[in-house]
Amino acid sequence: MYKVKVFVTLRESVLDPQGKAVTQSLHALNYKEVTDVRIGKYMELTVEKSERNIDEVINEICTRLLANPVIEDYRYEVEECVFL
Amino acid sequence: MYKVKVFVTLRESVLDPQGKAVTQSLHALNYKEVTDVRIGKYMELTVEKSERNIDEVINEICTRLLANPVIEDYRYEVEECVFL
């Protein structure tokens, strides 16, 4: 079994109004030291072993469903779980 | 300057209908090996150095604005940026 952590972020060139709103809220709360916030998505997938390669499956899932490749980048980390 | 990565996830005991919907969509797309998905938030903060300790500031920001401590957990990673 694998635990896969997927991080989806907006591309650098894409405006992030949600992040701007959070930055402004933080300034209103007097955290002036925070100059920028970018919001992304974080997903934890539990994946059973199958005959397909895990990287292949995750890349397919990310481009087909979890991320929009036009405006978003993704990266992921795979952890293999071992039960003793 | 610091780059802070914040991960906010629903607590284990809290139901995640959004994650359930993604799991079902993945099954519909024939990725039966994915047995569970939990959705969280991922935020990248750019924080200037100030006289306050960075951990103290981030913990305050997370509990006051970024996460709901009743149903969510958070963790973060701080990277210090050095310009040469």
mmCIF file of N, CA and C in Angstrom, chain A residues 1 3 5 7-9 12 18 22 25-26 29 31-50 52 57-58 60-61 64-66 75, chain B residues 1 3 5 7-9 12 18 22 25-26 29 31-50 52 57-58 60-61 64-66 75:
data_model
loop_
_atom_site.group_PDB
_atom_site.id
_atom_site.type_symbol
_atom_site.label_atom_id
_atom_site.label_comp_id
_atom_site.label_asym_id
_atom_site.label_seq_id
_atom_site.Cartn_x
_atom_site.Cartn_y
_atom_site.Cartn_z
ATOM 1 N N MET A 1 0.838 -1.197 0.000
ATOM 2 C CA MET A 1 0.000 0.000 0.000
ATOM 3 C C MET A 1 0.872 1.247 0.000
ATOM 4 N N LYS A 3 1.024 5.574 0.496
ATOM 5 C CA LYS A 3 0.428 6.858 0.869
ATOM 6 C C LYS A 3 1.049 7.887 -0.065
ATOM 7 N N LYS A 5 1.209 11.851 -1.259
ATOM 8 C CA LYS A 5 0.864 13.240 -0.939
ATOM 9 C C LYS A 5 1.006 14.068 -2.199
ATOM 10 N N PHE A 7 0.620 17.785 -4.065
ATOM 11 C CA PHE A 7 0.562 19.241 -3.863
ATOM 12 C C PHE A 7 0.249 19.885 -5.198
ATOM 13 N N VAL A 8 -0.852 20.616 -5.259
ATOM 14 C CA VAL A 8 -1.215 21.309 -6.499
ATOM 15 C C VAL A 8 -1.129 22.806 -6.241
ATOM 16 N N THR A 9 -0.342 23.499 -7.059
ATOM 17 C CA THR A 9 -0.186 24.953 -6.880
ATOM 18 C C THR A 9 -0.470 25.657 -8.193
ATOM 19 N N GLU A 12 3.289 30.136 -11.383
ATOM 20 C CA GLU A 12 3.818 31.454 -10.973
ATOM 21 C C GLU A 12 3.129 32.616 -11.694
ATOM 22 N N GLN A 18 -7.391 34.504 -4.199
ATOM 23 C CA GLN A 18 -7.642 33.938 -2.872
ATOM 24 C C GLN A 18 -6.445 34.219 -1.948
ATOM 25 N N VAL A 22 -6.157 36.532 1.533
ATOM 26 C CA VAL A 22 -5.562 36.073 2.793
ATOM 27 C C VAL A 22 -4.464 37.048 3.235
ATOM 28 N N SER A 25 -6.114 40.007 4.743
ATOM 29 C CA SER A 25 -6.654 39.679 6.063
ATOM 30 C C SER A 25 -5.538 39.642 7.101
ATOM 31 N N LEU A 26 -4.397 39.085 6.725
ATOM 32 C CA LEU A 26 -3.265 39.012 7.663
ATOM 33 C C LEU A 26 -2.753 40.409 7.984
ATOM 34 N N LEU A 29 -4.972 41.923 10.434
ATOM 35 C CA LEU A 29 -4.732 41.363 11.770
ATOM 36 C C LEU A 29 -3.358 41.782 12.308
ATOM 37 N N TYR A 31 -0.311 41.355 10.885
ATOM 38 C CA TYR A 31 0.868 40.566 10.528
ATOM 39 C C TYR A 31 1.461 41.150 9.247
ATOM 40 N N LYS A 32 2.062 42.335 9.392
ATOM 41 C CA LYS A 32 2.574 43.056 8.219
ATOM 42 C C LYS A 32 3.790 42.357 7.609
ATOM 43 N N GLU A 33 4.412 41.458 8.382
ATOM 44 C CA GLU A 33 5.617 40.798 7.860
ATOM 45 C C GLU A 33 5.312 39.778 6.773
ATOM 46 N N VAL A 34 4.032 39.373 6.670
ATOM 47 C CA VAL A 34 3.657 38.438 5.599
ATOM 48 C C VAL A 34 3.430 39.252 4.326
ATOM 49 N N THR A 35 4.289 39.043 3.328
ATOM 50 C CA THR A 35 4.190 39.877 2.126
ATOM 51 C C THR A 35 3.420 39.197 0.998
ATOM 52 N N ASP A 36 3.346 37.877 1.026
ATOM 53 C CA ASP A 36 2.640 37.193 -0.056
ATOM 54 C C ASP A 36 2.134 35.843 0.415
ATOM 55 N N VAL A 37 0.969 35.461 -0.101
ATOM 56 C CA VAL A 37 0.414 34.130 0.191
ATOM 57 C C VAL A 37 -0.066 33.532 -1.131
ATOM 58 N N ARG A 38 0.290 32.282 -1.370
ATOM 59 C CA ARG A 38 -0.240 31.559 -2.533
ATOM 60 C C ARG A 38 -0.977 30.340 -1.996
ATOM 61 N N ILE A 39 -2.194 30.131 -2.479
ATOM 62 C CA ILE A 39 -3.004 29.024 -1.981
ATOM 63 C C ILE A 39 -2.973 27.871 -2.973
ATOM 64 N N GLY A 40 -2.827 26.693 -2.447
ATOM 65 C CA GLY A 40 -2.852 25.504 -3.305
ATOM 66 C C GLY A 40 -3.712 24.434 -2.675
ATOM 67 N N LYS A 41 -3.650 23.258 -3.253
ATOM 68 C CA LYS A 41 -4.416 22.134 -2.713
ATOM 69 C C LYS A 41 -3.451 21.055 -2.262
ATOM 70 N N TYR A 42 -3.872 20.324 -1.266
ATOM 71 C CA TYR A 42 -3.047 19.252 -0.728
ATOM 72 C C TYR A 42 -3.933 18.025 -0.614
ATOM 73 N N MET A 43 -3.502 16.918 -1.165
ATOM 74 C CA MET A 43 -4.327 15.714 -1.126
ATOM 75 C C MET A 43 -3.510 14.514 -0.675
ATOM 76 N N GLU A 44 -4.106 13.697 0.150
ATOM 77 C CA GLU A 44 -3.463 12.455 0.583
ATOM 78 C C GLU A 44 -4.242 11.282 0.015
ATOM 79 N N LEU A 45 -3.585 10.500 -0.811
ATOM 80 C CA LEU A 45 -4.238 9.356 -1.438
ATOM 81 C C LEU A 45 -3.709 8.060 -0.829
ATOM 82 N N THR A 46 -4.615 7.142 -0.598
ATOM 83 C CA THR A 46 -4.218 5.789 -0.205
ATOM 84 C C THR A 46 -4.385 4.911 -1.440
ATOM 85 N N VAL A 47 -3.304 4.315 -1.880
ATOM 86 C CA VAL A 47 -3.340 3.554 -3.132
ATOM 87 C C VAL A 47 -2.858 2.129 -2.876
ATOM 88 N N GLU A 48 -3.654 1.172 -3.311
ATOM 89 C CA GLU A 48 -3.260 -0.236 -3.212
ATOM 90 C C GLU A 48 -2.225 -0.543 -4.287
ATOM 91 N N LYS A 49 -1.403 -1.536 -4.033
ATOM 92 C CA LYS A 49 -0.468 -1.970 -5.071
ATOM 93 C C LYS A 49 -1.232 -2.600 -6.216
ATOM 94 N N SER A 50 -0.816 -2.319 -7.446
ATOM 95 C CA SER A 50 -1.437 -2.968 -8.602
ATOM 96 C C SER A 50 -0.319 -3.313 -9.576
ATOM 97 N N ARG A 52 0.267 -1.891 -12.277
ATOM 98 C CA ARG A 52 0.787 -0.671 -12.919
ATOM 99 C C ARG A 52 1.767 0.049 -12.002
ATOM 100 N N VAL A 57 0.538 5.839 -12.572
ATOM 101 C CA VAL A 57 -0.852 6.007 -12.130
ATOM 102 C C VAL A 57 -1.061 7.411 -11.563
ATOM 103 N N ILE A 58 -0.158 7.852 -10.690
ATOM 104 C CA ILE A 58 -0.330 9.157 -10.033
ATOM 105 C C ILE A 58 -0.253 10.299 -11.051
ATOM 106 N N GLU A 60 -1.041 10.202 -14.165
ATOM 107 C CA GLU A 60 -2.283 10.170 -14.936
ATOM 108 C C GLU A 60 -3.434 10.785 -14.147
ATOM 109 N N ILE A 61 -3.551 10.378 -12.863
ATOM 110 C CA ILE A 61 -4.621 10.887 -11.996
ATOM 111 C C ILE A 61 -4.512 12.403 -11.856
ATOM 112 N N ARG A 64 -5.420 14.157 -15.163
ATOM 113 C CA ARG A 64 -6.805 13.957 -15.594
ATOM 114 C C ARG A 64 -7.811 14.536 -14.619
ATOM 115 N N LEU A 65 -7.511 14.503 -13.316
ATOM 116 C CA LEU A 65 -8.551 14.896 -12.361
ATOM 117 C C LEU A 65 -8.113 15.924 -11.323
ATOM 118 N N LEU A 66 -6.945 15.727 -10.733
ATOM 119 C CA LEU A 66 -6.618 16.525 -9.542
ATOM 120 C C LEU A 66 -6.094 17.918 -9.860
ATOM 121 N N ARG A 75 3.109 18.391 -7.731
ATOM 122 C CA ARG A 75 4.207 17.494 -7.397
ATOM 123 C C ARG A 75 3.683 16.523 -6.356
ATOM 124 N N MET B 1 14.396 36.750 4.802
ATOM 125 C CA MET B 1 13.071 36.397 4.302
ATOM 126 C C MET B 1 12.855 34.892 4.446
ATOM 127 N N LYS B 3 10.364 31.471 3.429
ATOM 128 C CA LYS B 3 9.277 30.832 2.678
ATOM 129 C C LYS B 3 8.683 29.790 3.614
ATOM 130 N N LYS B 5 5.791 26.878 4.190
ATOM 131 C CA LYS B 5 4.784 26.014 3.569
ATOM 132 C C LYS B 5 3.874 25.486 4.653
ATOM 133 N N PHE B 7 0.523 23.204 5.692
ATOM 134 C CA PHE B 7 -0.377 22.123 5.273
ATOM 135 C C PHE B 7 -1.500 22.043 6.285
ATOM 136 N N VAL B 8 -2.717 22.196 5.831
ATOM 137 C CA VAL B 8 -3.868 22.089 6.727
ATOM 138 C C VAL B 8 -4.673 20.871 6.308
ATOM 139 N N THR B 9 -4.914 19.966 7.241
ATOM 140 C CA THR B 9 -5.676 18.753 6.921
ATOM 141 C C THR B 9 -6.815 18.581 7.918
ATOM 142 N N GLU B 12 -8.366 13.263 11.607
ATOM 143 C CA GLU B 12 -8.704 11.879 11.250
ATOM 144 C C GLU B 12 -10.185 11.557 11.473
ATOM 145 N N GLN B 18 -15.639 15.841 0.404
ATOM 146 C CA GLN B 18 -14.942 16.236 -0.823
ATOM 147 C C GLN B 18 -13.973 15.119 -1.255
ATOM 148 N N VAL B 22 -13.981 12.693 -4.660
ATOM 149 C CA VAL B 22 -12.819 12.464 -5.530
ATOM 150 C C VAL B 22 -12.548 10.964 -5.666
ATOM 151 N N SER B 25 -14.991 9.592 -8.095
ATOM 152 C CA SER B 25 -14.645 9.991 -9.469
ATOM 153 C C SER B 25 -13.493 9.150 -9.994
ATOM 154 N N LEU B 26 -12.510 8.884 -9.141
ATOM 155 C CA LEU B 26 -11.362 8.073 -9.560
ATOM 156 C C LEU B 26 -11.792 6.641 -9.869
ATOM 157 N N LEU B 29 -13.346 6.585 -13.167
ATOM 158 C CA LEU B 29 -12.318 6.659 -14.216
ATOM 159 C C LEU B 29 -11.467 5.385 -14.257
ATOM 160 N N TYR B 31 -9.692 3.942 -11.757
ATOM 161 C CA TYR B 31 -8.528 3.839 -10.874
ATOM 162 C C TYR B 31 -8.982 3.198 -9.565
ATOM 163 N N LYS B 32 -9.295 1.912 -9.653
ATOM 164 C CA LYS B 32 -9.860 1.204 -8.497
ATOM 165 C C LYS B 32 -8.825 1.038 -7.386
ATOM 166 N N GLU B 33 -7.534 1.173 -7.719
ATOM 167 C CA GLU B 33 -6.496 0.976 -6.700
ATOM 168 C C GLU B 33 -6.454 2.099 -5.675
ATOM 169 N N VAL B 34 -7.082 3.246 -5.982
ATOM 170 C CA VAL B 34 -7.133 4.344 -5.011
ATOM 171 C C VAL B 34 -8.277 4.072 -4.041
ATOM 172 N N THR B 35 -7.949 3.814 -2.779
ATOM 173 C CA THR B 35 -8.999 3.417 -1.845
ATOM 174 C C THR B 35 -9.490 4.585 -0.991
ATOM 175 N N ASP B 36 -8.677 5.630 -0.856
ATOM 176 C CA ASP B 36 -9.114 6.751 -0.029
ATOM 177 C C ASP B 36 -8.404 8.026 -0.448
ATOM 178 N N VAL B 37 -9.127 9.143 -0.366
ATOM 179 C CA VAL B 37 -8.536 10.457 -0.642
ATOM 180 C C VAL B 37 -8.967 11.403 0.476
ATOM 181 N N ARG B 38 -8.036 12.148 1.018
ATOM 182 C CA ARG B 38 -8.350 13.201 1.988
ATOM 183 C C ARG B 38 -7.849 14.514 1.394
ATOM 184 N N ILE B 39 -8.723 15.511 1.415
ATOM 185 C CA ILE B 39 -8.368 16.789 0.802
ATOM 186 C C ILE B 39 -7.966 17.786 1.888
ATOM 187 N N GLY B 40 -6.903 18.497 1.644
ATOM 188 C CA GLY B 40 -6.478 19.535 2.576
ATOM 189 C C GLY B 40 -6.116 20.804 1.842
ATOM 190 N N LYS B 41 -5.540 21.735 2.567
ATOM 191 C CA LYS B 41 -5.118 22.994 1.949
ATOM 192 C C LYS B 41 -3.611 23.112 2.057
ATOM 193 N N TYR B 42 -3.032 23.785 1.083
ATOM 194 C CA TYR B 42 -1.597 23.978 1.050
ATOM 195 C C TYR B 42 -1.352 25.454 0.783
ATOM 196 N N MET B 43 -0.574 26.092 1.617
ATOM 197 C CA MET B 43 -0.338 27.527 1.446
ATOM 198 C C MET B 43 1.138 27.841 1.519
ATOM 199 N N GLU B 44 1.586 28.709 0.635
ATOM 200 C CA GLU B 44 2.978 29.163 0.658
ATOM 201 C C GLU B 44 2.990 30.626 1.073
ATOM 202 N N LEU B 45 3.625 30.909 2.190
ATOM 203 C CA LEU B 45 3.694 32.285 2.692
ATOM 204 C C LEU B 45 5.106 32.833 2.514
ATOM 205 N N THR B 46 5.182 34.075 2.087
ATOM 206 C CA THR B 46 6.461 34.781 2.072
ATOM 207 C C THR B 46 6.453 35.721 3.262
ATOM 208 N N VAL B 47 7.401 35.533 4.170
ATOM 209 C CA VAL B 47 7.392 36.311 5.418
ATOM 210 C C VAL B 47 8.726 37.031 5.576
ATOM 211 N N GLU B 48 8.655 38.345 5.798
ATOM 212 C CA GLU B 48 9.873 39.126 6.058
ATOM 213 C C GLU B 48 10.357 38.843 7.475
ATOM 214 N N LYS B 49 11.637 39.024 7.698
ATOM 215 C CA LYS B 49 12.145 38.900 9.062
ATOM 216 C C LYS B 49 11.603 40.034 9.912
ATOM 217 N N SER B 50 11.241 39.723 11.158
ATOM 218 C CA SER B 50 10.811 40.770 12.078
ATOM 219 C C SER B 50 11.425 40.454 13.434
ATOM 220 N N ARG B 52 9.899 39.385 15.924
ATOM 221 C CA ARG B 52 9.236 38.234 16.533
ATOM 222 C C ARG B 52 9.757 36.929 15.953
ATOM 223 N N VAL B 57 5.006 33.461 15.195
ATOM 224 C CA VAL B 57 4.132 34.165 14.235
ATOM 225 C C VAL B 57 3.301 33.165 13.433
ATOM 226 N N ILE B 58 3.943 32.120 12.915
ATOM 227 C CA ILE B 58 3.239 31.164 12.052
ATOM 228 C C ILE B 58 2.169 30.398 12.846
ATOM 229 N N GLU B 60 0.548 31.429 15.419
ATOM 230 C CA GLU B 60 -0.552 32.370 15.663
ATOM 231 C C GLU B 60 -1.420 32.532 14.419
ATOM 232 N N ILE B 61 -0.752 32.738 13.273
ATOM 233 C CA ILE B 61 -1.478 32.916 12.001
ATOM 234 C C ILE B 61 -2.327 31.677 11.693
ATOM 235 N N ARG B 64 -5.303 31.433 14.132
ATOM 236 C CA ARG B 64 -6.259 32.529 14.025
ATOM 237 C C ARG B 64 -6.943 32.607 12.680
ATOM 238 N N LEU B 65 -6.239 32.240 11.614
ATOM 239 C CA LEU B 65 -6.815 32.486 10.287
ATOM 240 C C LEU B 65 -6.789 31.278 9.346
ATOM 241 N N LEU B 66 -5.667 30.577 9.278
ATOM 242 C CA LEU B 66 -5.522 29.599 8.193
ATOM 243 C C LEU B 66 -6.189 28.255 8.482
ATOM 244 N N ARG B 75 0.443 21.666 9.891
ATOM 245 C CA ARG B 75 1.882 21.586 10.129
ATOM 246 C C ARG B 75 2.541 22.507 9.126
#
